[in-house]
PDB file of C-alpha atoms in Angstrom:
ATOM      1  CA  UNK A  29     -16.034  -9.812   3.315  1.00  0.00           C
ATOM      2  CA  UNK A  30     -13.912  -9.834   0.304  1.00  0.00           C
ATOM      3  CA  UNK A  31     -13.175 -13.704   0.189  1.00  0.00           C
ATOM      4  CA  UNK A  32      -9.351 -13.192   1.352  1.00  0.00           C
ATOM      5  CA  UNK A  33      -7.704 -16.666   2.514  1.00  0.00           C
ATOM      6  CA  UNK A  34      -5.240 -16.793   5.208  1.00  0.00           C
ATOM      7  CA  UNK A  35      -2.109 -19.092   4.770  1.00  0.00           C
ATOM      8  CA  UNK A  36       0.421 -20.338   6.978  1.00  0.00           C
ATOM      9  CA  UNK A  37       3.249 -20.604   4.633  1.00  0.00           C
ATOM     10  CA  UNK A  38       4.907 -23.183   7.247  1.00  0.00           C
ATOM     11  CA  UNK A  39       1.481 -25.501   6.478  1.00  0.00           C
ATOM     12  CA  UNK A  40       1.829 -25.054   2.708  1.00  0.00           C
ATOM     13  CA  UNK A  41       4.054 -27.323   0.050  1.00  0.00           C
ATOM     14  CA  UNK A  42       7.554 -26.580   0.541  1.00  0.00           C
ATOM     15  CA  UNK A  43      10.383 -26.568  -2.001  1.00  0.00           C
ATOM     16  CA  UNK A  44      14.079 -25.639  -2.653  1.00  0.00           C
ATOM     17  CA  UNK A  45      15.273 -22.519  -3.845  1.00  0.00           C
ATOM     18  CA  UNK A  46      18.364 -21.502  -5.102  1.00  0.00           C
ATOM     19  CA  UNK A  47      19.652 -18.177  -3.681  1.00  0.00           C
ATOM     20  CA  UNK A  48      22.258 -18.308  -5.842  1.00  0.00           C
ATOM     21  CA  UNK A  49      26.052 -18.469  -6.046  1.00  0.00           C
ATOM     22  CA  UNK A  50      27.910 -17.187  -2.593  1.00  0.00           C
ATOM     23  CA  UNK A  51      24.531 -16.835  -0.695  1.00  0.00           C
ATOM     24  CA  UNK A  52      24.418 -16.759   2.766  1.00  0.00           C
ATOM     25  CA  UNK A  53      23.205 -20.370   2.705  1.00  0.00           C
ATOM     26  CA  UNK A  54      26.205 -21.619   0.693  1.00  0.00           C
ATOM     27  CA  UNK A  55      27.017 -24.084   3.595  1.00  0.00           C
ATOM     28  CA  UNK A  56      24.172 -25.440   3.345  1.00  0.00           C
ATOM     29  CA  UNK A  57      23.502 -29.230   3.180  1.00  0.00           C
ATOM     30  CA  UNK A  58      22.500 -28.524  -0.357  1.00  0.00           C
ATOM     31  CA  UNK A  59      24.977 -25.308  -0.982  1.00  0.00           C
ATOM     32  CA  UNK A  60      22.602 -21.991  -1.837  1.00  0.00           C
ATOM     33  CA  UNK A  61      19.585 -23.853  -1.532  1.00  0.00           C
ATOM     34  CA  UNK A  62      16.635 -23.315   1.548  1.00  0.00           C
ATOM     35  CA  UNK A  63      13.072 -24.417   2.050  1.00  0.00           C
ATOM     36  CA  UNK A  64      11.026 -21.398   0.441  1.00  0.00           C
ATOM     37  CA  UNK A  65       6.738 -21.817   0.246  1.00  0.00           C
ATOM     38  CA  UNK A  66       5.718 -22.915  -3.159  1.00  0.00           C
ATOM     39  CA  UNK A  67       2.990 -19.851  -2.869  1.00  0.00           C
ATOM     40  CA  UNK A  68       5.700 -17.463  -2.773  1.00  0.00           C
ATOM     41  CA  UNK A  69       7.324 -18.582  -5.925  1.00  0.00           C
ATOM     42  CA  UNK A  70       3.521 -18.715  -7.528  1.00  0.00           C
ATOM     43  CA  UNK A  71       2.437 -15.454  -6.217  1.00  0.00           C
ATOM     44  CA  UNK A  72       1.432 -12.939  -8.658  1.00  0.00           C
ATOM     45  CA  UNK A  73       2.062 -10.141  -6.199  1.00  0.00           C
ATOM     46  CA  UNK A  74       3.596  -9.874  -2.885  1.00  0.00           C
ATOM     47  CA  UNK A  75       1.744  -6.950  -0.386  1.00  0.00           C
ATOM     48  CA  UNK A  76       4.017  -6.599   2.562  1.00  0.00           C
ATOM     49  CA  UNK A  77       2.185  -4.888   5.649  1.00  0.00           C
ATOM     50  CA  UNK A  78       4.665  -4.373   8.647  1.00  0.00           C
ATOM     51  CA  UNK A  79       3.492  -2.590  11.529  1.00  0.00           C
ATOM     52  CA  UNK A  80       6.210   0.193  12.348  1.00  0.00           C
ATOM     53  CA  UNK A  81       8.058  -0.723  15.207  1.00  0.00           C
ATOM     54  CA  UNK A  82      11.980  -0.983  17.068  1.00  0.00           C
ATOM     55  CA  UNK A  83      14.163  -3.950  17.774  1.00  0.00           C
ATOM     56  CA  UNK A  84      15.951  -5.175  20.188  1.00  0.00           C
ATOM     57  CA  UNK A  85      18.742  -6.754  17.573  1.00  0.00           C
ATOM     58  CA  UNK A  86      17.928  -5.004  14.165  1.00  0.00           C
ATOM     59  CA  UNK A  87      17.396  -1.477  15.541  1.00  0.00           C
ATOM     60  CA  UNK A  88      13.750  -1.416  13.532  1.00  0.00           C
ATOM     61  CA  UNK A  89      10.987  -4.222  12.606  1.00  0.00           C
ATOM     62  CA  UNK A  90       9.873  -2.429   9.269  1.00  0.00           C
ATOM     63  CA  UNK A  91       9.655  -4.347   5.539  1.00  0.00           C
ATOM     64  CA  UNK A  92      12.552  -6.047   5.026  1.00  0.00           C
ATOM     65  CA  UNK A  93      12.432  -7.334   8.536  1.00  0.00           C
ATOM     66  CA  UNK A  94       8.845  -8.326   8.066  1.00  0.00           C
ATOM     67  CA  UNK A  95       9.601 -10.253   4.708  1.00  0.00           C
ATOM     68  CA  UNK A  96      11.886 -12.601   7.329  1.00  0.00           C
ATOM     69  CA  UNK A  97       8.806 -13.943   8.174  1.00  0.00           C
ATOM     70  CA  UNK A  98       7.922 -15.210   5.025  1.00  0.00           C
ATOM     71  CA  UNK A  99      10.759 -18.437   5.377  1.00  0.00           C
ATOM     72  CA  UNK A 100       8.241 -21.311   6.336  1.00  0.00           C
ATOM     73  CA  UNK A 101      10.682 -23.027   9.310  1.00  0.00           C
ATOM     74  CA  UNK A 102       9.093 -22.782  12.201  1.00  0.00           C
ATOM     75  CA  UNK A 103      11.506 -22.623  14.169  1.00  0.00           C
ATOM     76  CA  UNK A 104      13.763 -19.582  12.915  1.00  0.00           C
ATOM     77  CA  UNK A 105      16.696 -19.415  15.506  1.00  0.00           C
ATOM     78  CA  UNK A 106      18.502 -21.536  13.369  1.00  0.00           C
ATOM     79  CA  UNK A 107      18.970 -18.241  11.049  1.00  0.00           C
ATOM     80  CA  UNK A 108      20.464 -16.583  12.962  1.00  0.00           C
ATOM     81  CA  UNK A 109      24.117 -18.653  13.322  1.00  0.00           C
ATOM     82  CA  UNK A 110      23.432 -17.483   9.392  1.00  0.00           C
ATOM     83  CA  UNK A 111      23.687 -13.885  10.092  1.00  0.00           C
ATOM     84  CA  UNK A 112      20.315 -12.762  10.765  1.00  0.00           C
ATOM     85  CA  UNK A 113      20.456  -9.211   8.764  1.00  0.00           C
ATOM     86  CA  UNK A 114      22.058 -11.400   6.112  1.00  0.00           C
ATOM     87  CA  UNK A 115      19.296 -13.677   5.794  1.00  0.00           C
ATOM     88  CA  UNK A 116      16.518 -11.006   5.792  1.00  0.00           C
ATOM     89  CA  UNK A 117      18.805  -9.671   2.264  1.00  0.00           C
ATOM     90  CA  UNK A 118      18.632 -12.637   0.963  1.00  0.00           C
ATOM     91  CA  UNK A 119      14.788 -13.531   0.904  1.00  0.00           C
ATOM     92  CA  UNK A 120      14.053  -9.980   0.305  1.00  0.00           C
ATOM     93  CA  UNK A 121      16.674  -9.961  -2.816  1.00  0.00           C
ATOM     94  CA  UNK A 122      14.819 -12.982  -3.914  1.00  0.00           C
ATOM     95  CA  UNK A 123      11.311 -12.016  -3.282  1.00  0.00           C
ATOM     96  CA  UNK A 124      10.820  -8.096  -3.530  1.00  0.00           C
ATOM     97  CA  UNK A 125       7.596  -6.876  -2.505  1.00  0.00           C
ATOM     98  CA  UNK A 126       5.514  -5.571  -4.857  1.00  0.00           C
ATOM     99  CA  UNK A 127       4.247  -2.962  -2.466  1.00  0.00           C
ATOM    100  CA  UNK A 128       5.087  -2.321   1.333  1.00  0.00           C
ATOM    101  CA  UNK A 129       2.637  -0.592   3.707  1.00  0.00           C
ATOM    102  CA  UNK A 130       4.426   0.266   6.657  1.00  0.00           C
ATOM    103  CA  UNK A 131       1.503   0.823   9.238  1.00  0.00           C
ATOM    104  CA  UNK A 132       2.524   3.669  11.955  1.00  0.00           C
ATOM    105  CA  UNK A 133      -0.876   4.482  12.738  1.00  0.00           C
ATOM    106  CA  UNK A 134      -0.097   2.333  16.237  1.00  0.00           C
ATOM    107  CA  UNK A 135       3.456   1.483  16.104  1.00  0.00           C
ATOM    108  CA  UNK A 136       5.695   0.109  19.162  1.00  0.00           C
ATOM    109  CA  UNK A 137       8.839   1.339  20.817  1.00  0.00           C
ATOM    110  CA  UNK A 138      11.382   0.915  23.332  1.00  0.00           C
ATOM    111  CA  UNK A 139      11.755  -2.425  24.382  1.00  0.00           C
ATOM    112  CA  UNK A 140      10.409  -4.218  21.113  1.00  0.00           C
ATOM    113  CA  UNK A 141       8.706  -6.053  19.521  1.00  0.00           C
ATOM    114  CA  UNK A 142       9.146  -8.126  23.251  1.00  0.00           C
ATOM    115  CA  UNK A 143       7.968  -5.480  25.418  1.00  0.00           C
ATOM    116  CA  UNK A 144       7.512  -2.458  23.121  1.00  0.00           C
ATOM    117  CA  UNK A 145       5.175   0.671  24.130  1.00  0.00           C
ATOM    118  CA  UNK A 146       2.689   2.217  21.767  1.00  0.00           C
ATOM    119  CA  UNK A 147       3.029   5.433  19.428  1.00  0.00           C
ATOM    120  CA  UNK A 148       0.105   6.615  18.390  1.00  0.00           C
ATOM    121  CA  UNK A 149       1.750   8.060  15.368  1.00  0.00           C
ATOM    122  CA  UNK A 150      -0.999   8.034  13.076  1.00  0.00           C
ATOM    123  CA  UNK A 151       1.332   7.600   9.628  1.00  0.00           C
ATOM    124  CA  UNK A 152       1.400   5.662   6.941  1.00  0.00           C
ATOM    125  CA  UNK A 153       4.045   5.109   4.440  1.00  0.00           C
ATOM    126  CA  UNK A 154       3.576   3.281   1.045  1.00  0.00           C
ATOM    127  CA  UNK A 155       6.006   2.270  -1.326  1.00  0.00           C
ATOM    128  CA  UNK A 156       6.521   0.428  -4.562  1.00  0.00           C
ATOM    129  CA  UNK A 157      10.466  -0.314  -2.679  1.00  0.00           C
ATOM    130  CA  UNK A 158      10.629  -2.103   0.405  1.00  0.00           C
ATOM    131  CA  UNK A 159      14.000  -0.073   1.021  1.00  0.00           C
ATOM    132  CA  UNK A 160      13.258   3.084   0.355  1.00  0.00           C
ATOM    133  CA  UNK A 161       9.791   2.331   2.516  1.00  0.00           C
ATOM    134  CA  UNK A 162      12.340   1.252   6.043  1.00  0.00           C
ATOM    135  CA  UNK A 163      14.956   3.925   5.165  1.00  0.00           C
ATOM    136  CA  UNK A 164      11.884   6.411   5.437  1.00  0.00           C
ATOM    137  CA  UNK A 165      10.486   5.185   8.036  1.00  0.00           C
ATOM    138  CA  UNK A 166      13.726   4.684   9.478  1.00  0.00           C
ATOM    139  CA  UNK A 167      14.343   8.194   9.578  1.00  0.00           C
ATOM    140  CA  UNK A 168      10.726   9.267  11.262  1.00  0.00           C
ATOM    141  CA  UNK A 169      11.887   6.928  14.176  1.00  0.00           C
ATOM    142  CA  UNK A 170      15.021   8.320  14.206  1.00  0.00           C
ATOM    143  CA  UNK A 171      17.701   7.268  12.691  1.00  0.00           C
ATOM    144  CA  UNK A 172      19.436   9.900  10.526  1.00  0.00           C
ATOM    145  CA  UNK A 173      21.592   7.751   8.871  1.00  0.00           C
ATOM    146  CA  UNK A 174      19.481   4.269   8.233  1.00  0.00           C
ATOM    147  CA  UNK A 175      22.167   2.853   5.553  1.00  0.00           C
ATOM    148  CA  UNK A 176      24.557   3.358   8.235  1.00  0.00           C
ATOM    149  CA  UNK A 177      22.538   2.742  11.275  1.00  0.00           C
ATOM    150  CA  UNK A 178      20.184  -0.414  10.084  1.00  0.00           C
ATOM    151  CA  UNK A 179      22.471  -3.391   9.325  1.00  0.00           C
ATOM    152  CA  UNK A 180      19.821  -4.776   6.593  1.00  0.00           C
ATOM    153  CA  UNK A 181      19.630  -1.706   4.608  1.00  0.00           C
ATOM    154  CA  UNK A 182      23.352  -1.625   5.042  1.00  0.00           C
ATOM    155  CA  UNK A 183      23.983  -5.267   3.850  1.00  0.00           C
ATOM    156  CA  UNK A 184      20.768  -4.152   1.222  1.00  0.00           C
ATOM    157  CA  UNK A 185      23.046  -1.087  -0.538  1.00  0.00           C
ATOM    158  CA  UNK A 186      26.157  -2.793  -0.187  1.00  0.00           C
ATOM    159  CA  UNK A 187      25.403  -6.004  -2.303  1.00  0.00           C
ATOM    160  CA  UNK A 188      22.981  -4.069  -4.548  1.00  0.00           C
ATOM    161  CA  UNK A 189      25.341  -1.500  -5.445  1.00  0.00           C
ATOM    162  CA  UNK A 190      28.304  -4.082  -5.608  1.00  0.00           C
ATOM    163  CA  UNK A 191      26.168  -5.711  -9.225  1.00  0.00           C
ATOM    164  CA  UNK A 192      25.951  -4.562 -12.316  1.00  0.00           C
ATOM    165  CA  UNK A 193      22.380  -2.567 -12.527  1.00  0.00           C
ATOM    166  CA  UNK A 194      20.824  -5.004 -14.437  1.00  0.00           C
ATOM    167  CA  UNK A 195      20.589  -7.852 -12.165  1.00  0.00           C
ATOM    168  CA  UNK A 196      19.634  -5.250  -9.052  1.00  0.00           C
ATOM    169  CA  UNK A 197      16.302  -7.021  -8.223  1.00  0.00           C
ATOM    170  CA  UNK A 198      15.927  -4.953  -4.687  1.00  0.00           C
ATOM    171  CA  UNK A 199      17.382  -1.440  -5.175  1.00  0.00           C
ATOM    172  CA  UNK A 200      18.302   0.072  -8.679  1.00  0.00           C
ATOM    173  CA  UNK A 201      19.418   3.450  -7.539  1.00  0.00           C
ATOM    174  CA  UNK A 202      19.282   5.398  -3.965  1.00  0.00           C
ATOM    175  CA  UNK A 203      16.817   8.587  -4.703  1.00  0.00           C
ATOM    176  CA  UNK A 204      18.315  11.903  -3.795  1.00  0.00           C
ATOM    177  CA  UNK A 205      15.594  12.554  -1.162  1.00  0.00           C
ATOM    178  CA  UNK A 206      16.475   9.434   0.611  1.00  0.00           C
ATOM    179  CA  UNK A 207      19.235  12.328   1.973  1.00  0.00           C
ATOM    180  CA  UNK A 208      16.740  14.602   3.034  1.00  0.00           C
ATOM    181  CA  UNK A 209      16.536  15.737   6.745  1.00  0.00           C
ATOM    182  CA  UNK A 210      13.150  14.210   8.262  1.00  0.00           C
ATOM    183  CA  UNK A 211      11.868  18.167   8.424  1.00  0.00           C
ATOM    184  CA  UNK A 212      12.406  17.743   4.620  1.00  0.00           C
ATOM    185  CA  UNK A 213      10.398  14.830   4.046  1.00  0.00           C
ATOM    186  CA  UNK A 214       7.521  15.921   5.631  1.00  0.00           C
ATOM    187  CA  UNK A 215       7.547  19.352   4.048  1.00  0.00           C
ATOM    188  CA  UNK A 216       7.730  17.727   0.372  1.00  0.00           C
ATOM    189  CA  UNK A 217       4.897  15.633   1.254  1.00  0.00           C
ATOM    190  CA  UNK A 218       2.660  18.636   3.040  1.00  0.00           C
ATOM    191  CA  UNK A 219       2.790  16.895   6.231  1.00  0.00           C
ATOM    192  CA  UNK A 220       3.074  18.933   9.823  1.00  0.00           C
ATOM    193  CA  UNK A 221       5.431  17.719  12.022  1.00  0.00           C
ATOM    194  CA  UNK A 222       4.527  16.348  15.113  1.00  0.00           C
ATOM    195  CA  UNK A 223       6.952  15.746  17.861  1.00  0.00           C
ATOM    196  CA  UNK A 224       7.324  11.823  18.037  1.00  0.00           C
ATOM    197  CA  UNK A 225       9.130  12.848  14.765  1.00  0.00           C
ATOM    198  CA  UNK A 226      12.674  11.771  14.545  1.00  0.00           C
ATOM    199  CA  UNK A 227      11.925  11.185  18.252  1.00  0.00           C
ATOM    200  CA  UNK A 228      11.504   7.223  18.778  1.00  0.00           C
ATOM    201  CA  UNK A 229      12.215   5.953  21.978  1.00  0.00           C
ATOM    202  CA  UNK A 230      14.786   2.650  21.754  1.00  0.00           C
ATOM    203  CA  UNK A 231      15.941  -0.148  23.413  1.00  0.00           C
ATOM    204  CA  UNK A 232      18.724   0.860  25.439  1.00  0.00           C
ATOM    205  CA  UNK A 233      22.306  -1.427  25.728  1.00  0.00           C
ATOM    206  CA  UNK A 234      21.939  -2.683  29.005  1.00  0.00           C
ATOM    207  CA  UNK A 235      18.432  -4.265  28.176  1.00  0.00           C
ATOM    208  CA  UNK A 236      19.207  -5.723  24.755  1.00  0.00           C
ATOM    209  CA  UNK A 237      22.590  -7.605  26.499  1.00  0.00           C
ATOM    210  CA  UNK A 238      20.320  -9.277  29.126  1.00  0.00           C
ATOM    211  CA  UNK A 239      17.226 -10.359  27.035  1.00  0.00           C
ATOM    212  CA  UNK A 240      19.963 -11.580  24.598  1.00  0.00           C
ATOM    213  CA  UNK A 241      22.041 -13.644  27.183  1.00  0.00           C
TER     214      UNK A 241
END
């Protein structure tokens, strides 16, 4: 209806891009470079629209995670010898989101996103920050500490915060409310609680080792 066009970015013209100095593709044939879509770099905006659901290795599938998918190799294993959290940094560092929409309104738990069982949570949770959208969300899963909890928003605050402000591209500052309980959050936004709230079920350790091995 509106005219929107659907792109595979692994079926559009590929190019190098420099992550930088020290990147987590510095031992690469070409040191800090990787295969990027040439419609990322030309985008005007980039609208990132995760559906709110847990992991079997990165605790939660939110923003950041979903911005993983943007790298056009098709076959993404290869990443993960990288450091997969490390990776997801890196191509969210380079291309932040403009907006994230993380949609709860049927999100997936336990066992996912392999097996994962639906929430009918019925949220939705906008922000201009793909971090401060996943350590939100984060929290109305369940995690009360996601900088602690999440490796990518760990990895996200640690090399943000070790650069001088200027050249933060992902995260300037951590808001105060970021701290707040998820009772808290919901209260400043008018929001009843419900009681998947801080209540997500998750994958436990015995299943994660054997779909890993």
């Amino acid at each position: 209806r509106n005219d929107v066009k659907l792109v595979n970015l692994s079926e559009t013209e590929l190019v190098y891009f420099d992550f930088g100095k020290g990147s987590v593709f510095e031992h690469n044939e070409y040191p800090n470079k990787e295969f990027v879509s040439r419609e990322m770099i030309d985008a005007d905006v980039i609208i990132n629209i995760p559906v709110m659901k847990t992991h079997l290795f990165t605790s939660v599938t939110l923003g950041m995670k979903n911005m993983y998918g943007t790298y056009p190799e098709i076959d993404k294993g290869r990443f993960h010898k990288d450091g997969l959290e490390d990776v997801i940094y890196y191509v969210n560092s380079a291309f932040p989101p403009t907006l994230t929409i993380v949609d709860g309104s049927v999100g997936g738990e336990g066992i996912g996103p392999l097996a994962a069982k639906s929430v009918n949570y019925n949220t939705i949770i906008a922000s201009n920050n793909v971090v401060v959208a996943d350590v939100i969300a984060s929290k109305l899963m369940g995690f009360k500490d996601p900088f602690r909890d999440i490796s990518c928003l760990k990895i996200a605050k640690e090399n943000e915060e070790s650069k001088p402000e200027a050249e933060r591209r992902l995260l300037k500052s951590i808001p105060q409310y970021l701290n707040d309980s998820v009772e808290d959050l919901l209260a400043a936004q008018k929001l009843q609680t419900i009681p998947k709230d801080g209540n997500w079920e998750r994958a436990d350790q015995e299943s994660t080792e054997e779909i890993e091995n």
